[in-house]
Tab-separated table of C-alpha atoms in Angstrom:
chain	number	residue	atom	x	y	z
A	13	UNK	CA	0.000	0.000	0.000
A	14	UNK	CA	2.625	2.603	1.033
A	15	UNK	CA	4.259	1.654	-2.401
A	16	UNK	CA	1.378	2.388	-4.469
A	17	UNK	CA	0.534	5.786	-2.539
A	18	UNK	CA	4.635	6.875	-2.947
A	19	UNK	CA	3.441	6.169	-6.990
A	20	UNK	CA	0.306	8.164	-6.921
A	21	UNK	CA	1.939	11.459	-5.100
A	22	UNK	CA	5.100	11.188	-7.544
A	23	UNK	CA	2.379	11.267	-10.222
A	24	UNK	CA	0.529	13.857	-8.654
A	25	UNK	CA	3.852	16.458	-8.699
A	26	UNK	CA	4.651	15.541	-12.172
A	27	UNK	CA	0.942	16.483	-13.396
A	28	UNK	CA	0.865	19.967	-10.970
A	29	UNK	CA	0.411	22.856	-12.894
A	30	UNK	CA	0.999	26.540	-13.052
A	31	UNK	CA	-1.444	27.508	-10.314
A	32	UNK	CA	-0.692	24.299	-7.840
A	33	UNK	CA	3.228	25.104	-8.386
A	34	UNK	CA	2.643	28.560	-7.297
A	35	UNK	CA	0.141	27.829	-4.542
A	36	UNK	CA	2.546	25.192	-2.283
A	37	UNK	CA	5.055	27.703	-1.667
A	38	UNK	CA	4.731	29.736	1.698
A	39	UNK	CA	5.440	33.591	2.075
A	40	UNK	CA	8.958	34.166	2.130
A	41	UNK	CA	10.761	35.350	5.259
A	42	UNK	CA	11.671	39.207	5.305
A	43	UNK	CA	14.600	40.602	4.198
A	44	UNK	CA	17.452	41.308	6.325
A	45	UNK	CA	20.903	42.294	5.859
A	46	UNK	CA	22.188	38.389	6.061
A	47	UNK	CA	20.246	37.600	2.844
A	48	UNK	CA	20.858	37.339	-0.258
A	49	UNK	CA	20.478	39.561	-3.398
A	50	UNK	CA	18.080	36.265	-4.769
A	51	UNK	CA	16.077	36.466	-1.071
A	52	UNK	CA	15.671	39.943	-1.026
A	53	UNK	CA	14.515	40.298	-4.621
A	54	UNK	CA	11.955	36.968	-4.268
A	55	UNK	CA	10.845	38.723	-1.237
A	56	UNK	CA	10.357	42.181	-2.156
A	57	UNK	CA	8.083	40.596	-5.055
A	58	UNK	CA	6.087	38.992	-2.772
A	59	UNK	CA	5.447	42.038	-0.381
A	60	UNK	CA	4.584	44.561	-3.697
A	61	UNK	CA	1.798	41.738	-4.303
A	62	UNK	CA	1.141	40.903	-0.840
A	63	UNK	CA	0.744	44.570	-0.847
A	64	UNK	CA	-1.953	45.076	-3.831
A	65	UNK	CA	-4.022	41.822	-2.259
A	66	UNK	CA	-4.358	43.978	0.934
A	67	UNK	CA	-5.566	47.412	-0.671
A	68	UNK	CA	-7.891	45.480	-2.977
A	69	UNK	CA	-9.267	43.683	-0.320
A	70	UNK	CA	-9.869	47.103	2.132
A	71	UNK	CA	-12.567	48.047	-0.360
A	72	UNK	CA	-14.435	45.361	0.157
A	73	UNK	CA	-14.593	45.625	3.939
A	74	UNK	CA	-12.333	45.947	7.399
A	75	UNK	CA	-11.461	41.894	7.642
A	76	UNK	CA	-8.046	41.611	8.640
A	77	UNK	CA	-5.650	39.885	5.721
A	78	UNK	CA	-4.200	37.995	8.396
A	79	UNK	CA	-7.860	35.907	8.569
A	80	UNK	CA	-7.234	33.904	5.782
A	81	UNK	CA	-5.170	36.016	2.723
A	82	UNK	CA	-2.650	34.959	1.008
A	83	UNK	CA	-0.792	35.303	-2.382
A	84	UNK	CA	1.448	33.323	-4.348
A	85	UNK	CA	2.959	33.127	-7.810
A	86	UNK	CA	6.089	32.476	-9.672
A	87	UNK	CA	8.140	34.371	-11.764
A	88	UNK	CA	10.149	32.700	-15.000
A	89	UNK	CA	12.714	33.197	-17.603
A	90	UNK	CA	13.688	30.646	-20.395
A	91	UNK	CA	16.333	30.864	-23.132
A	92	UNK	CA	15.838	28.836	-26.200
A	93	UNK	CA	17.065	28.173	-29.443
A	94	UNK	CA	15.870	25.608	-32.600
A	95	UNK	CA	18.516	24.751	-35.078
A	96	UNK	CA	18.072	27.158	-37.751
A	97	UNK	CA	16.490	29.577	-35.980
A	98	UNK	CA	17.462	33.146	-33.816
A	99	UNK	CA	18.029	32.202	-30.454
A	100	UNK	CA	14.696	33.648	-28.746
A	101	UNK	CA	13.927	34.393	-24.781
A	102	UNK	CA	10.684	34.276	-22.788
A	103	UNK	CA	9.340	35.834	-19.677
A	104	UNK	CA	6.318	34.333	-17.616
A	105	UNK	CA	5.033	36.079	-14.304
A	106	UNK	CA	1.780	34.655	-12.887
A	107	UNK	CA	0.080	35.627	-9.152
A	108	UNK	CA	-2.985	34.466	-7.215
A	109	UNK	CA	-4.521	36.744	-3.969
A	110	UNK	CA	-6.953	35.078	-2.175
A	111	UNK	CA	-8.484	38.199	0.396
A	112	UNK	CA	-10.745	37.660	3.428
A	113	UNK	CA	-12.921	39.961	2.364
A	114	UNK	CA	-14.043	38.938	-0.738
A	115	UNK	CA	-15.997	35.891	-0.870
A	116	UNK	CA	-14.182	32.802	-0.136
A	117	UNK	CA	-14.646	31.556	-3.699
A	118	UNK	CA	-13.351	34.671	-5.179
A	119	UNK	CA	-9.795	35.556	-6.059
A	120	UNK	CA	-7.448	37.878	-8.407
A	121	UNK	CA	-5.359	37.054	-10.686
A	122	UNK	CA	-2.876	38.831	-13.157
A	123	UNK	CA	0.318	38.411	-14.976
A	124	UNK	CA	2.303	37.885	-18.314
A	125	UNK	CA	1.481	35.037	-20.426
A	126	UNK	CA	1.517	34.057	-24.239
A	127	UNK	CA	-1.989	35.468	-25.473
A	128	UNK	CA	-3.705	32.989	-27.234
A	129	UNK	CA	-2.454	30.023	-25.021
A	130	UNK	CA	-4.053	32.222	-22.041
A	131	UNK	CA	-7.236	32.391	-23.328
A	132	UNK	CA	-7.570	28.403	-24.607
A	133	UNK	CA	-5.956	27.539	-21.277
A	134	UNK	CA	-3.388	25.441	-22.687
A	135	UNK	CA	-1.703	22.697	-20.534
A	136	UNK	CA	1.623	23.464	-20.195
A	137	UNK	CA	3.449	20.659	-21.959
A	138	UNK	CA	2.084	21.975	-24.895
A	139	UNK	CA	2.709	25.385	-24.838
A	140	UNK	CA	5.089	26.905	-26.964
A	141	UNK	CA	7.650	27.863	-24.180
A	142	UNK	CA	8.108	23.999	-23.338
A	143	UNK	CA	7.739	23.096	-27.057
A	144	UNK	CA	10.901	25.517	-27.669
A	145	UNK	CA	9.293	27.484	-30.094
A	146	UNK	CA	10.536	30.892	-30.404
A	147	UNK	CA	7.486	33.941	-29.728
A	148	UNK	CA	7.013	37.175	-31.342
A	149	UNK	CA	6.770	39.130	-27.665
A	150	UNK	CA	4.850	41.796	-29.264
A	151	UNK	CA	2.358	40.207	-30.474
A	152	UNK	CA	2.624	36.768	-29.004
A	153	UNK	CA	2.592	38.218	-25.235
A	154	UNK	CA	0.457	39.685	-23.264
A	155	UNK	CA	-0.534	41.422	-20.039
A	156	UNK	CA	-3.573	40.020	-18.295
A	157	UNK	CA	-6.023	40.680	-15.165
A	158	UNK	CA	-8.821	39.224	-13.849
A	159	UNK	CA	-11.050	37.696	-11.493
A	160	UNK	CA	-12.134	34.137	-10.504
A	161	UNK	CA	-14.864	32.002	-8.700
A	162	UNK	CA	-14.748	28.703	-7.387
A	163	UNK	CA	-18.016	27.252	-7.215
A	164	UNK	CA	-16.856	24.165	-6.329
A	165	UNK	CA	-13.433	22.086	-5.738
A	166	UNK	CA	-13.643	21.320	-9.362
A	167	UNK	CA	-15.504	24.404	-11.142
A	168	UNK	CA	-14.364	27.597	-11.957
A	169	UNK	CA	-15.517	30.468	-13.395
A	170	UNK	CA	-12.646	33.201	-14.692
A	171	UNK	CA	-12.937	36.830	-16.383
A	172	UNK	CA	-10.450	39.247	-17.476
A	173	UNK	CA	-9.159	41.331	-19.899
A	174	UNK	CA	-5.885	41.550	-21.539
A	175	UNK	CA	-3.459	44.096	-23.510
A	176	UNK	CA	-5.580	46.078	-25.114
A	177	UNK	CA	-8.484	46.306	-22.792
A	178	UNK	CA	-9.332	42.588	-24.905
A	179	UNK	CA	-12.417	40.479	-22.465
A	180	UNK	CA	-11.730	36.948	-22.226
A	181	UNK	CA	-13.718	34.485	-19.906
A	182	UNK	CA	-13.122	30.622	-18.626
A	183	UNK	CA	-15.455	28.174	-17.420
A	184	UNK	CA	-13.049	25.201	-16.158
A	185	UNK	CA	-14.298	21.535	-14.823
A	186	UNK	CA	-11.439	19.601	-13.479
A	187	UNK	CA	-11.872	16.118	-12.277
A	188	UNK	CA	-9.828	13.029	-11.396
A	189	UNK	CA	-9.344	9.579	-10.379
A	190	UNK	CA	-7.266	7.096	-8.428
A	191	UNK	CA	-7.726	3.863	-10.347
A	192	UNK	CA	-6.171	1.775	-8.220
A	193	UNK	CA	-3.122	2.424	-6.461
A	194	UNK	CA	-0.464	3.245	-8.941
A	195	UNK	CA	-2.431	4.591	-12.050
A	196	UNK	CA	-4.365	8.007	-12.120
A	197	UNK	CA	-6.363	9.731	-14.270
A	198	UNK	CA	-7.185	13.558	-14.883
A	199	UNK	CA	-9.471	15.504	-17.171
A	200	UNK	CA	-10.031	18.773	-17.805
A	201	UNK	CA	-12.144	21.127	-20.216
A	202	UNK	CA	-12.658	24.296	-20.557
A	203	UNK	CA	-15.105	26.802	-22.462
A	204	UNK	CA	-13.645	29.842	-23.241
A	205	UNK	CA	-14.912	32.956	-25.550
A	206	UNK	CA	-13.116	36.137	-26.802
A	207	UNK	CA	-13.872	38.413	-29.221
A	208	UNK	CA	-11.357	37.040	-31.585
A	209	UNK	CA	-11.888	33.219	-31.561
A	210	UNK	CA	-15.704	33.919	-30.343
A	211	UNK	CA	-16.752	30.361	-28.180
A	212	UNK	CA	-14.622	27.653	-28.061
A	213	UNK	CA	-13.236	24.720	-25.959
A	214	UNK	CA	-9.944	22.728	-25.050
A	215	UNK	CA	-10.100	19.121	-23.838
A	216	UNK	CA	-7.272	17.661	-21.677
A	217	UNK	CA	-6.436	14.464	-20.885
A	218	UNK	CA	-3.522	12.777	-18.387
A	219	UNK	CA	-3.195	9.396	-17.618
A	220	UNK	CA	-0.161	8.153	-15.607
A	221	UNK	CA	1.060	4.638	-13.867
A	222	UNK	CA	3.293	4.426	-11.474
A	223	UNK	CA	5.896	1.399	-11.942
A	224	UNK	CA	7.865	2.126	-8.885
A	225	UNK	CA	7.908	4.913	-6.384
A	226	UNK	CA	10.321	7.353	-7.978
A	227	UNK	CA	9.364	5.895	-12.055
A	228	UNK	CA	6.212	6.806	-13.918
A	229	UNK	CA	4.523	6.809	-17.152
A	230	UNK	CA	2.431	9.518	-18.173
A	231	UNK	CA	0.534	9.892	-21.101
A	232	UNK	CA	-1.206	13.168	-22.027
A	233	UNK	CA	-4.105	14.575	-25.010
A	234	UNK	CA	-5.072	17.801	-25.468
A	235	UNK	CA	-7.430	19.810	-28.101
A	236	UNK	CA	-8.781	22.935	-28.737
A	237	UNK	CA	-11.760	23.699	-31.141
A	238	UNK	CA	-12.816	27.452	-32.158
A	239	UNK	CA	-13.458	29.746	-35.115
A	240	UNK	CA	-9.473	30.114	-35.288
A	241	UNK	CA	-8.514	26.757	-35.714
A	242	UNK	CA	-8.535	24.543	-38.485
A	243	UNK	CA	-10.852	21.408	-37.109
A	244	UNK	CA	-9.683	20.209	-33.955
A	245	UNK	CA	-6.071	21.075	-33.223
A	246	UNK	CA	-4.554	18.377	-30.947
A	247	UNK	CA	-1.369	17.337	-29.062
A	248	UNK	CA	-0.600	14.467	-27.945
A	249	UNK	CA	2.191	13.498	-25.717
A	250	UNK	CA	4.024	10.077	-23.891
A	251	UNK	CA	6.910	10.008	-21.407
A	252	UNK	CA	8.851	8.075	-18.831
A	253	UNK	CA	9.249	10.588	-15.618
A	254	UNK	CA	12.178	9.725	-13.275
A	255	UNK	CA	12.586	10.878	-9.732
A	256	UNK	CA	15.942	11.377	-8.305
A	257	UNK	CA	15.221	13.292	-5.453
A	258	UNK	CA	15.358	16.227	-3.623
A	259	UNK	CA	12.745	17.957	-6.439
A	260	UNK	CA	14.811	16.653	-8.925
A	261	UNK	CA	13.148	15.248	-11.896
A	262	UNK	CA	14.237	13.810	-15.456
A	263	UNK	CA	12.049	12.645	-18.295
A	264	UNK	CA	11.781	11.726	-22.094
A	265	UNK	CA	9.133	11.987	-23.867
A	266	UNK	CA	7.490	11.469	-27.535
A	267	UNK	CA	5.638	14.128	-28.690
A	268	UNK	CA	2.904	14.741	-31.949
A	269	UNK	CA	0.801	17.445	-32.773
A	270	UNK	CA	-1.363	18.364	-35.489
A	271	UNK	CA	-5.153	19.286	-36.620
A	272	UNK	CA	-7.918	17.653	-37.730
A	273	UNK	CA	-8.609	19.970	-40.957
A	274	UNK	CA	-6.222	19.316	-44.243
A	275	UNK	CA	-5.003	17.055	-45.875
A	276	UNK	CA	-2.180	16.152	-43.373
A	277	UNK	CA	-3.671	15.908	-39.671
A	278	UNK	CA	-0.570	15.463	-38.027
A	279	UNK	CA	1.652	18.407	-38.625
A	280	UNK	CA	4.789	17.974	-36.448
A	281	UNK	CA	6.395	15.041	-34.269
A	282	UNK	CA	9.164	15.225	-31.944
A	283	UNK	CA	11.206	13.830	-28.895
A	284	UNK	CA	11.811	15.922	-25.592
A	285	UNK	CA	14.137	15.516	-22.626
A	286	UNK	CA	14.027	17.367	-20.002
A	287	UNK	CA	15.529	18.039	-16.567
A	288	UNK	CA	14.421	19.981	-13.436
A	289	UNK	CA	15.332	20.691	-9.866
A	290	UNK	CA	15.972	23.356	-7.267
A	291	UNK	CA	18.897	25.612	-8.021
A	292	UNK	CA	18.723	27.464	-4.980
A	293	UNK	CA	16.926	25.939	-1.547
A	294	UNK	CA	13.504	24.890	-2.921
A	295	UNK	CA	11.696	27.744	-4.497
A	296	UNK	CA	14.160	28.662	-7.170
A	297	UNK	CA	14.218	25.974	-10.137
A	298	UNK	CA	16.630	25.701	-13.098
A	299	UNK	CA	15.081	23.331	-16.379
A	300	UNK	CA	17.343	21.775	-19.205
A	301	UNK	CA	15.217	21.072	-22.193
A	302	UNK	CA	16.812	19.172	-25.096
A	303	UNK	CA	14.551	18.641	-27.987
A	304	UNK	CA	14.760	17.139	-31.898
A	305	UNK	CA	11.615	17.612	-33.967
A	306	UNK	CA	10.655	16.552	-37.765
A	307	UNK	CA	7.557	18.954	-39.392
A	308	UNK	CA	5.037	16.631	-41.294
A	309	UNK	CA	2.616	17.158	-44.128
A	310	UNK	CA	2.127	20.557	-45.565
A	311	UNK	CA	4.499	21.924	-42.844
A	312	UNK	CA	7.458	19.486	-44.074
A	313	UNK	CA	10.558	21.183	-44.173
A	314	UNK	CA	14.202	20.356	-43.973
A	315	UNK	CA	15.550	22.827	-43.128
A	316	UNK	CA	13.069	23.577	-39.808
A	317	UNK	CA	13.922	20.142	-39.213
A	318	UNK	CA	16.166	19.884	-36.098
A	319	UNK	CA	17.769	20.811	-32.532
A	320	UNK	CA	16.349	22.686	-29.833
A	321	UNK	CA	17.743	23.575	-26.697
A	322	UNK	CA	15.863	25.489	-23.814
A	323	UNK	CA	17.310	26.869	-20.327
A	324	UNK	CA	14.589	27.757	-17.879
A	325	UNK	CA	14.685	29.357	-14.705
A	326	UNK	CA	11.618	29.955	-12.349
A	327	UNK	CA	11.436	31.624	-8.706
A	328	UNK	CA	8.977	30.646	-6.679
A	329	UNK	CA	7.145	33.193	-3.993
């Protein structure tokens, strides 16, 4: 039994997300003169939010923040390059402020974030930034702000707007399931509209088994559906995850992606290794991403055909 639950948590950290990344880490200690320029910098971040959670939440009543605020977020950088291609480099920046005052459904959010994977809510394997695809910042990225509402554990509603004064709103339904005591399996979908791609929805899928308590197999679907794509575009991903320890994790996976419209559904395939773990105690995180991938179909050509390497660094707070 204890062998099947060490399974089910290792598969549980390897399928966290954004959010649950961001939401395990406590406030950071304050500065003082003995810290360093890392601590100080993490922890001025986290009092300027801290700081905007507790003036929002004084106009909604005289609740102290200490009854049951909090924030959290991360902060992250990656460098990346395809063969081929300019080297290119990303920024990420994502906070949630729960307030006492406000309902205790409600919360904020706001941040940086690639624009259209934002509004689909794309799972993170699949965005571009972990695909090592290179982003116009311009007019890729993309300031956002919002609020959310969690009617239940596994519902939530979201509403925001983005650069441009752009509205963009989320209905989410996430659900999963022990079967047994080393697999697990997760789904999520979401409805989403914006002005742009009108309504829509993404679909994602995780399955994982856990062979031993530090190996696991995870297998993972996703697809989106809207006025902007062409048919169903899908992903589609399988991997061995290995934990070594002390956060650190190492993986390979086999990836394939492609949509439904066209002549050619599947319009890129690849392989992906990557490597994570704590750089600095165990809210700053350094990622190694080695990558080849071989365009298919209509997107078939040599000479995007290739390397990619990808150097990611996150702070937690």
């Amino acid at each position: 039994m204890r062998r099947g639950l060490a399974s089910c948590v290792l598969l549980g950290y390897l399928a966290s997300g954004w959010a649950a990344g961001a939401g395990e880490q406590g406030a950071p200690q304050s500065a003082g003169s003995g810290l360093s320029i890392l601590d100080r910098s993490r922890s001025m971040v986290h009092d300027f939010t801290e700081g905007v959670a507790r003036h929002v939440d004084g106009w909604f009543g005289d609740k102290p923040f200490e009854q049951g605020g909090s924030v959290s977020g991360r902060i992250g950088f990656k460098f990346l390059t395809r063969q081929h291609e300019s080297p290119d480099a990303s920024f990420r920046f994502g906070a949630k402020l729960d307030m006492p005052n406000v309902k205790e459904q409600t919360y904020l959010f706001f941040g940086q974030e690639n624009e259209r994977e934002l509004v689909i809510d794309q799972p993170e394997p699949f965005t571009r930034r972990e695909l090592l695809l290179a982003e116009d910042r311009k007019q890729d990225q993309t300031f956002f702000a919002g609020v959310g509402y969690a009617l239940r554990d596994n519902i939530d509603f979201r509403a925001g707007l983005r650069s441009g004064i752009k509205p963009y709103a989320q209905a989410r339904y996430k659900k999963g399931w022990a079967l047994g005591e080393r697999n697990h399996f997760d789904f999520r979908e979401t409805l989403f509209w914006n002005r742009k791609d009108g309504v829509g929805s993404t679909t994602a899928l995780s399955f994982g088994h856990g062979f031993t308590r530090s190996l696991a197999f995870r297998w993972q679907l996703a697809g989106t559906i809207s006025d902007e794509t062409d048919g169903l575009a899908w992903s589609n991903s399988m991997g061995i995850f290995k934990s070594l320890g002390d956060q650190r994790i190492v993986s390979l996976e086999a990836l394939i992606g492609g949509a439904t419209a066209g002549s050619d559904n599947v319009s890129e395939t690849g392989i992906r290794a990557v490597w994570k773990q704590p750089v600095y105690r165990d809210w700053t995180l350094v990622e190694v991403s080695l990558g080849h991938f071989w365009p298919q179909g209509d997107a078939k050509d040599e000479n995007r055909r290739g390397w990619a390497l990808g150097v990611g660094f996150e702070i937690l707070f």
